[in-house]
Coordinates of C-alpha atoms and ligand atoms in Angstrom, one line a residue:
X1 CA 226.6 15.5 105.7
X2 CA 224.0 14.6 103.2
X3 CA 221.9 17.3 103.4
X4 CA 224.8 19.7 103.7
X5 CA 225.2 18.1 100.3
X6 CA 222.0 18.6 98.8
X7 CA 221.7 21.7 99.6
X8 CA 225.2 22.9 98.3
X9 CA 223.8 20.7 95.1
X10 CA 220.7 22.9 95.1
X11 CA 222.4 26.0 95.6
X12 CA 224.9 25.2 92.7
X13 CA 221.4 24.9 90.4
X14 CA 220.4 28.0 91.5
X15 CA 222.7 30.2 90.9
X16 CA 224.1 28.3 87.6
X17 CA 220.7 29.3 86.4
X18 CA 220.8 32.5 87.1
X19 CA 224.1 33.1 86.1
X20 CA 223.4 31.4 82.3
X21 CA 219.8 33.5 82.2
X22 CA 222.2 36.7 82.8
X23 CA 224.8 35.1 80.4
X24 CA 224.7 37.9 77.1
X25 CA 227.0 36.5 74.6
X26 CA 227.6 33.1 73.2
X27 CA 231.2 33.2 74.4
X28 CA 229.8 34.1 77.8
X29 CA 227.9 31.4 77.9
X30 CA 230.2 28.7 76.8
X31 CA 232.7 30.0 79.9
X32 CA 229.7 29.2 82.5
X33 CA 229.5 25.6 80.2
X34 CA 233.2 24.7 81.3
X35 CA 232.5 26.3 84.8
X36 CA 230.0 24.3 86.1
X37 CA 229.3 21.1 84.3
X38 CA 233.2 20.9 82.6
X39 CA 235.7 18.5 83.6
X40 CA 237.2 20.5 86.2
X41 CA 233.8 22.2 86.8
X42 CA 231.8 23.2 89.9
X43 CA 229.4 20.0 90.3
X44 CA 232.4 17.7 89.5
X45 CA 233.9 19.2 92.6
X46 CA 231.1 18.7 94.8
X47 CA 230.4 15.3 93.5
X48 CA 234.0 14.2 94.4
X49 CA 233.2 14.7 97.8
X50 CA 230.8 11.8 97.3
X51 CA 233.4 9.1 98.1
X52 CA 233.0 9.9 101.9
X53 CA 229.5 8.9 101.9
X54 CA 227.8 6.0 103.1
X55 CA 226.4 3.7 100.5
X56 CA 223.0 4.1 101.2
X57 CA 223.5 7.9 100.8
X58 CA 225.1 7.5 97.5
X59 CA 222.5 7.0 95.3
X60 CA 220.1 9.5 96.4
X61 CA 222.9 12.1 96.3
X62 CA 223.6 11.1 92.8
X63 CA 219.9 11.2 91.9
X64 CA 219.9 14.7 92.6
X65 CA 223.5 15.4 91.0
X66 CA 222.0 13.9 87.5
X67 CA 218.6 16.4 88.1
X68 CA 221.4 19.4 88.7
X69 CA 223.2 18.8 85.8
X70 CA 220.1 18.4 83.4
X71 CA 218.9 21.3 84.5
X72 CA 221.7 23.1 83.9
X73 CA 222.4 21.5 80.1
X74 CA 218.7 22.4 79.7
X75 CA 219.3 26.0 80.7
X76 CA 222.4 26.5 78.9
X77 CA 220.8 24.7 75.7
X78 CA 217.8 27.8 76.1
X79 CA 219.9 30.5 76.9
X80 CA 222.3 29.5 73.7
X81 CA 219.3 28.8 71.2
X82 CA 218.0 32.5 72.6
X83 CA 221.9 34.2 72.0
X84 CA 221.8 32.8 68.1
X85 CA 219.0 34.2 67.5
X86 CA 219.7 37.4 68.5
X87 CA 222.8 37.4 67.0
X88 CA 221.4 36.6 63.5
X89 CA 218.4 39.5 64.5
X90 CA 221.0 41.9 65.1
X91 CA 223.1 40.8 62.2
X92 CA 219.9 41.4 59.9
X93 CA 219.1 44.7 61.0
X94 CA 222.9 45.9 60.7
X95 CA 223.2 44.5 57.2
X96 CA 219.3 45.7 55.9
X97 CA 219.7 47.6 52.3
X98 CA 218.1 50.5 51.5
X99 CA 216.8 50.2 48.3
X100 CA 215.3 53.5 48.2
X101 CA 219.0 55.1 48.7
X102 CA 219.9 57.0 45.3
X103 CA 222.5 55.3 43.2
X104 CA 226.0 56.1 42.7
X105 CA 226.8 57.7 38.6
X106 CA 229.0 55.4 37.0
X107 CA 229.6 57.2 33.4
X108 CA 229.5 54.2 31.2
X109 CA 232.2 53.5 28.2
X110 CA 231.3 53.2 24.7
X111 CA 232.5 51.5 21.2
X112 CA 233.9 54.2 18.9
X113 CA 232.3 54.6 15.6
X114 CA 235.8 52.8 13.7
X115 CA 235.2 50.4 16.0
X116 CA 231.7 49.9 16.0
X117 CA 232.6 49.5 12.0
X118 CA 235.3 46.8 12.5
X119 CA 233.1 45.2 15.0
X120 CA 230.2 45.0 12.2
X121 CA 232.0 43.8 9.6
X122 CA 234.1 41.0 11.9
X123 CA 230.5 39.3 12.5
X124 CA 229.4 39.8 9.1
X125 CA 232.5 37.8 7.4
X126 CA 232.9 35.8 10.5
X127 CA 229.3 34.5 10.0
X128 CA 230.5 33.8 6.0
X129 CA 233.4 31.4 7.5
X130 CA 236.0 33.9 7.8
X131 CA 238.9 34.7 10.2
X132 CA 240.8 37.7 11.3
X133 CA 244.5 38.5 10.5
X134 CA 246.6 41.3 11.1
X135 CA 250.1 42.3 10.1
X136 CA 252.6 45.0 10.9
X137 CA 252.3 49.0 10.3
X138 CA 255.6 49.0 9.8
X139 CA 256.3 47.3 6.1
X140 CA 259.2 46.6 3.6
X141 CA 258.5 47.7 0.3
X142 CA 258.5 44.1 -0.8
X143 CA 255.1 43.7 1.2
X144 CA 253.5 46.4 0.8
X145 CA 254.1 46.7 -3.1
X146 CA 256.7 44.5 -5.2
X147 CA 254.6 41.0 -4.3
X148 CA 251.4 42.5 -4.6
X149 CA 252.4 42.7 -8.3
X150 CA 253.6 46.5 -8.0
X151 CA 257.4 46.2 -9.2
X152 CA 259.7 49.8 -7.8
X153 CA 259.2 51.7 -11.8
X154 CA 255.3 50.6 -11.6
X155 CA 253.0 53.5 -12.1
X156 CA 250.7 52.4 -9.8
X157 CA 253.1 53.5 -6.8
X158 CA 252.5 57.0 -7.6
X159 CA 248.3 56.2 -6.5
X160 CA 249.7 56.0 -3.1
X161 CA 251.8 58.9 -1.7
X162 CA 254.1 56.3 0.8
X163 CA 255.8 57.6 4.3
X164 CA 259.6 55.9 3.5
X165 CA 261.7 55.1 6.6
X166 CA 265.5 56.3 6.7
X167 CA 265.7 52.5 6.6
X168 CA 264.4 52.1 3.0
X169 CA 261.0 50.6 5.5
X170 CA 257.7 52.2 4.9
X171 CA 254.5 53.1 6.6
X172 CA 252.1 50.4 4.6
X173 CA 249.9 52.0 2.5
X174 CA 247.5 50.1 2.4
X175 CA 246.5 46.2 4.0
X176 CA 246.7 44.5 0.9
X177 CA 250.2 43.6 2.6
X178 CA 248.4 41.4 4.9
X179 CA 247.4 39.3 2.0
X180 CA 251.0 38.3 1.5
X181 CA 251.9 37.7 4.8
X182 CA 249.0 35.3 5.4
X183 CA 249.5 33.4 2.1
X184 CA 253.0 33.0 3.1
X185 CA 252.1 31.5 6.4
X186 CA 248.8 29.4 5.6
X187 CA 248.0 26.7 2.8
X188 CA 244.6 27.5 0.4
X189 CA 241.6 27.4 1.4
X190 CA 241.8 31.0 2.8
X191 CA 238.9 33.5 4.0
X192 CA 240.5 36.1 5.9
X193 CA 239.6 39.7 6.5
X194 CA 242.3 42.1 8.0
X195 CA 241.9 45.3 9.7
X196 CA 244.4 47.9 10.4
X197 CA 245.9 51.2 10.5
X198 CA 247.8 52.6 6.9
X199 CA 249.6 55.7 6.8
X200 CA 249.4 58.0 3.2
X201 CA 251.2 61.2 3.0
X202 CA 248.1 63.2 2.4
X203 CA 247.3 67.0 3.4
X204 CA 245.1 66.5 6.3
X205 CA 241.1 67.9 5.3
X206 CA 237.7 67.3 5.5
X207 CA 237.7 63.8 4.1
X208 CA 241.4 63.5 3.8
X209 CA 243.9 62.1 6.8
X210 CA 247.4 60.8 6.9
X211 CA 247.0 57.8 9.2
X212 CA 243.3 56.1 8.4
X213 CA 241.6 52.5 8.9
X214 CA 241.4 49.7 6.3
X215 CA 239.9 46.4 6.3
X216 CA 241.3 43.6 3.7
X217 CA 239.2 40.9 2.2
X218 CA 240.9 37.8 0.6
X219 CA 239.7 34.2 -0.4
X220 CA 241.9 31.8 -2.1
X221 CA 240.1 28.4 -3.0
X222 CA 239.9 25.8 -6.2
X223 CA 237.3 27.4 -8.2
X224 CA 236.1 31.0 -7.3
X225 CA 234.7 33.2 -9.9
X226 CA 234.1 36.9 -9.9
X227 CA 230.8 36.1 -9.2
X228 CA 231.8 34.6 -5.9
X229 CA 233.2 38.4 -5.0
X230 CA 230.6 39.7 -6.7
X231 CA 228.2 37.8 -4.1
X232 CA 230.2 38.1 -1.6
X233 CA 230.4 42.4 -1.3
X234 CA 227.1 42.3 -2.3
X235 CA 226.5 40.3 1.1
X236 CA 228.6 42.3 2.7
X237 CA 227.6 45.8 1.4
X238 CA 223.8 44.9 2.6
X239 CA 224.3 43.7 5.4
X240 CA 226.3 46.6 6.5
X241 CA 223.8 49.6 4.5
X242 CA 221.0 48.1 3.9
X243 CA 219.2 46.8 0.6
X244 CA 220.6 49.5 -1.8
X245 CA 221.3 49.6 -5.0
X246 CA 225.3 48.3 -5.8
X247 CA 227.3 48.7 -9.2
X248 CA 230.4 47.5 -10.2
X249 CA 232.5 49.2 -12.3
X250 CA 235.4 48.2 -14.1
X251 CA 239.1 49.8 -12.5
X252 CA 242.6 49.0 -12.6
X253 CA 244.7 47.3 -9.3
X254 CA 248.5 45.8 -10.0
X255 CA 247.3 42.9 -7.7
X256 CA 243.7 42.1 -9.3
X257 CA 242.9 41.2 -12.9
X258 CA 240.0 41.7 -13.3
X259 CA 239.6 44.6 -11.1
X260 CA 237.0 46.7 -9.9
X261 CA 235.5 49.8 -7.6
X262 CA 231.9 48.8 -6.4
X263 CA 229.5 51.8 -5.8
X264 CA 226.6 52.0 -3.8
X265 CA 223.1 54.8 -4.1
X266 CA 223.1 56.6 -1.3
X267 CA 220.6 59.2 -0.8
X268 CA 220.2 59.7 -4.2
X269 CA 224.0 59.7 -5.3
X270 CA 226.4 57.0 -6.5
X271 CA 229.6 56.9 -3.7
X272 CA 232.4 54.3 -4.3
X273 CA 232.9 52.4 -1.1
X274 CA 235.3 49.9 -1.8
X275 CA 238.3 48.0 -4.6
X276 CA 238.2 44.7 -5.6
X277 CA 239.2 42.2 -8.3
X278 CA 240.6 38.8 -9.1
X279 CA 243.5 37.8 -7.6
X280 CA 246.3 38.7 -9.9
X281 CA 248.3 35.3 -11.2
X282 CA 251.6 36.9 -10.5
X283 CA 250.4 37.5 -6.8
X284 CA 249.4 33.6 -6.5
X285 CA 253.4 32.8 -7.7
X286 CA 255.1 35.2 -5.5
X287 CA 253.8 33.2 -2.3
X288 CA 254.0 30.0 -4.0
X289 CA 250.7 29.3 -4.9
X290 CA 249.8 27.5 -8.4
X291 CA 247.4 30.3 -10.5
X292 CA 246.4 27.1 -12.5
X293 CA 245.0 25.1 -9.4
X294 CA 243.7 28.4 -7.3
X295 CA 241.7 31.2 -8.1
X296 CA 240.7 34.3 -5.7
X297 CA 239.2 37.1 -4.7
X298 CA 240.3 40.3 -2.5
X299 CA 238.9 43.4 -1.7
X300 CA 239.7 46.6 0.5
X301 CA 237.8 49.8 2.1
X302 CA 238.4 52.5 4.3
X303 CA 236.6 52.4 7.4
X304 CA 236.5 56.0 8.0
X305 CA 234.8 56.3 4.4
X306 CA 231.8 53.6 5.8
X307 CA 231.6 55.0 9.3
X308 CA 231.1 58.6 7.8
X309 CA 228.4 57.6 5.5
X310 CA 226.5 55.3 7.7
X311 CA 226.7 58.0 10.3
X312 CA 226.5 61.2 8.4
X313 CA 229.9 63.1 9.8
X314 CA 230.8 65.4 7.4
X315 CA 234.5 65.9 9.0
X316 CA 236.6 62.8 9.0
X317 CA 238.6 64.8 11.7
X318 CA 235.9 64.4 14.2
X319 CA 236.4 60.6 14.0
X320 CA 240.2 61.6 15.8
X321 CA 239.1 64.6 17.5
X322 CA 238.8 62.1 21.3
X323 CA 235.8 64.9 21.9
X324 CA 233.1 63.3 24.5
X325 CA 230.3 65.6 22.7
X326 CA 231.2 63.7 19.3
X327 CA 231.6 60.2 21.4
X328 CA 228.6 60.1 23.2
X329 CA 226.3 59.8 20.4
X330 CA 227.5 56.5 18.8
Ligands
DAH1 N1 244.6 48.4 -1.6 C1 243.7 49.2 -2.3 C2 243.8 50.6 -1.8 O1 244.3 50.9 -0.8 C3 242.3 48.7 -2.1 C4 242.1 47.4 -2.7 C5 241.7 47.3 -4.0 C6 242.3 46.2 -2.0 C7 241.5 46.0 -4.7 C8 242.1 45.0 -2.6 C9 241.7 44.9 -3.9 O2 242.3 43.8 -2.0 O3 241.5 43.7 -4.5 O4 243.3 51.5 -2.5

């Protein structure tokens, strides 16, 4: 009886061994686990048989039970340690990159030269303590011209040709309207610069084009001079061209007094890159400010005009044209 025991003990080691050794996946492996040494496993059956023995026998028999089942936790212990690590092997060598594989073409966006202007200015005003504003294409003549100082029989409307709506609207003509929609919503101090789209009813050319950028300076505070905007542009103007020579030269604006149009040498030739003046008094009262407590400045240029000098196009159409050839080089 015993040694029918031991030997079915034996044989149970042996070919547990030999099973696990063959055993070639980790889920393999655990099903030989539960097989032999689980609950329900193969040397818990044999052991059961145990209770018929003598009690002399016992011990010895469950010496050699305990060197069974070692062995076979040992083995399985091996034989899983040896699986993981060919796993992870395997798992290495299918995952390896080929860094000498040629790349895949991904054609790579890029600013447009309008926007690469906006862009420039932003973080030149930005860095002077400004913020960006915007306001609608879409105007009422009251915006656009009759609180910037420009009353319906002013002469000054006839300067800019204006797209009317059926409405009695208009297409703003320029973003001097922004101006009066900002002061309307915020109290002075103000720095603000506002870009947008204006619409004129001009015969499309060379340097002419109905629907064109703009971008609208304006600072209302206790105390600023001309030479605040004179400083200011002159900032602005170098940072954005260079260190060139600027002038500025007296003009006429309903909505500035004093105004002005400020030139700048380029190559040799005086070009007039932007308008500019005091804020007029009558401009401060239509939005409610007090002309004898604030003063301030505002200015306005084209973007087109700065992005065709700065990048020598001679055809403001190209800037509209979409045409990759033009694109690619900015
Ligand atoms: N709105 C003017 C235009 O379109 C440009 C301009 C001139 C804007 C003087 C200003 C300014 O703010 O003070 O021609």
């Amino acid at each position: 009886m015993t040694s029918n025991l031991e030997a079915q003990l034996l044989a149970l080691q042996q070919e547990g061994e030999q099973a696990i050794a063959a055993a070639d996946t980790l889920e393999g492996l655990e099903e030989l686990r539960v097989s032999y040494l689980g609950k329900k496993g193969q040397l818990g059956a044999l052991l059961r048989s145990m209770g018929q023995m003598s009690a002399e026998e016992r011990p010895k028999i469950g010496a050699i039970a305990n060197t069974v089942k070692e062995s076979l936790q040992t083995s399985l212990d091996k034989q899983r340690a040896a699986l993981e690590a060919a796993k992870i092997q395997a798992q290495l060598e299918a995952e390896t990159l080929d860094v000498t594989m040629p790349g895949i073409f991904r054609p790579q966006g890029r600013i447009h030269p309008l926007n690469g202007i906006i862009d420039q200015a932003f973080d030149i005003f930005v860095g002077m303590g400004y913020t960006v504003a915007q306001g609608p294409e879409m105007e009422t003549d009251y915006y656009n011209f009759e609180a910037l100082n420009t009353p319906p029989d002013h002469p000054a409307r006839d300067m800019q040709d204006t797209f009317y709506l059926p409405d009695g609207n208009l297409l703003r003509t320029h973003t001097s309207s922004v101006q009066i929609r900002y002061m309307e919503k915020e109290e002075p101090p103000i720095r603000v610069v506002a870009p947008g789209r204006v619409y004129r009813r001009d015969n499309v050319d060379a340097t002419h084009s109905a629907v064109f950028h703009q971008i609208e300076l304006l600072a209302i505070d206790e105390g600023l001079t001309f030479t605040d905007l004179k400083g200011t542009i002159k900032m602005f103007l170098q940072a954005m061209f260079g260190d060139l020579p600027i002038r500025f030269r007296a003009s006429y604006f309903p909505f500035t007094e004093p105004s002005a149009e400020v030139d700048l040498q380029w190559n040799g030739r005086w070009l007039e890159v932007m308008g500019c003046g005091m804020v007029d008094p009558n401009v401060m009262k239509s939005v409610g400010y007090d002309p004898e407590i604030y003063t301030g400045f505002a200015a306005g240029f084209g973007v087109e005009r700065f992005a065709m000098v700065l990048h020598q196009i001679d055809d403001i159409r190209r800037l509209y044209a979409s045409d990759l050839r033009f694109l690619r080089q900015f």
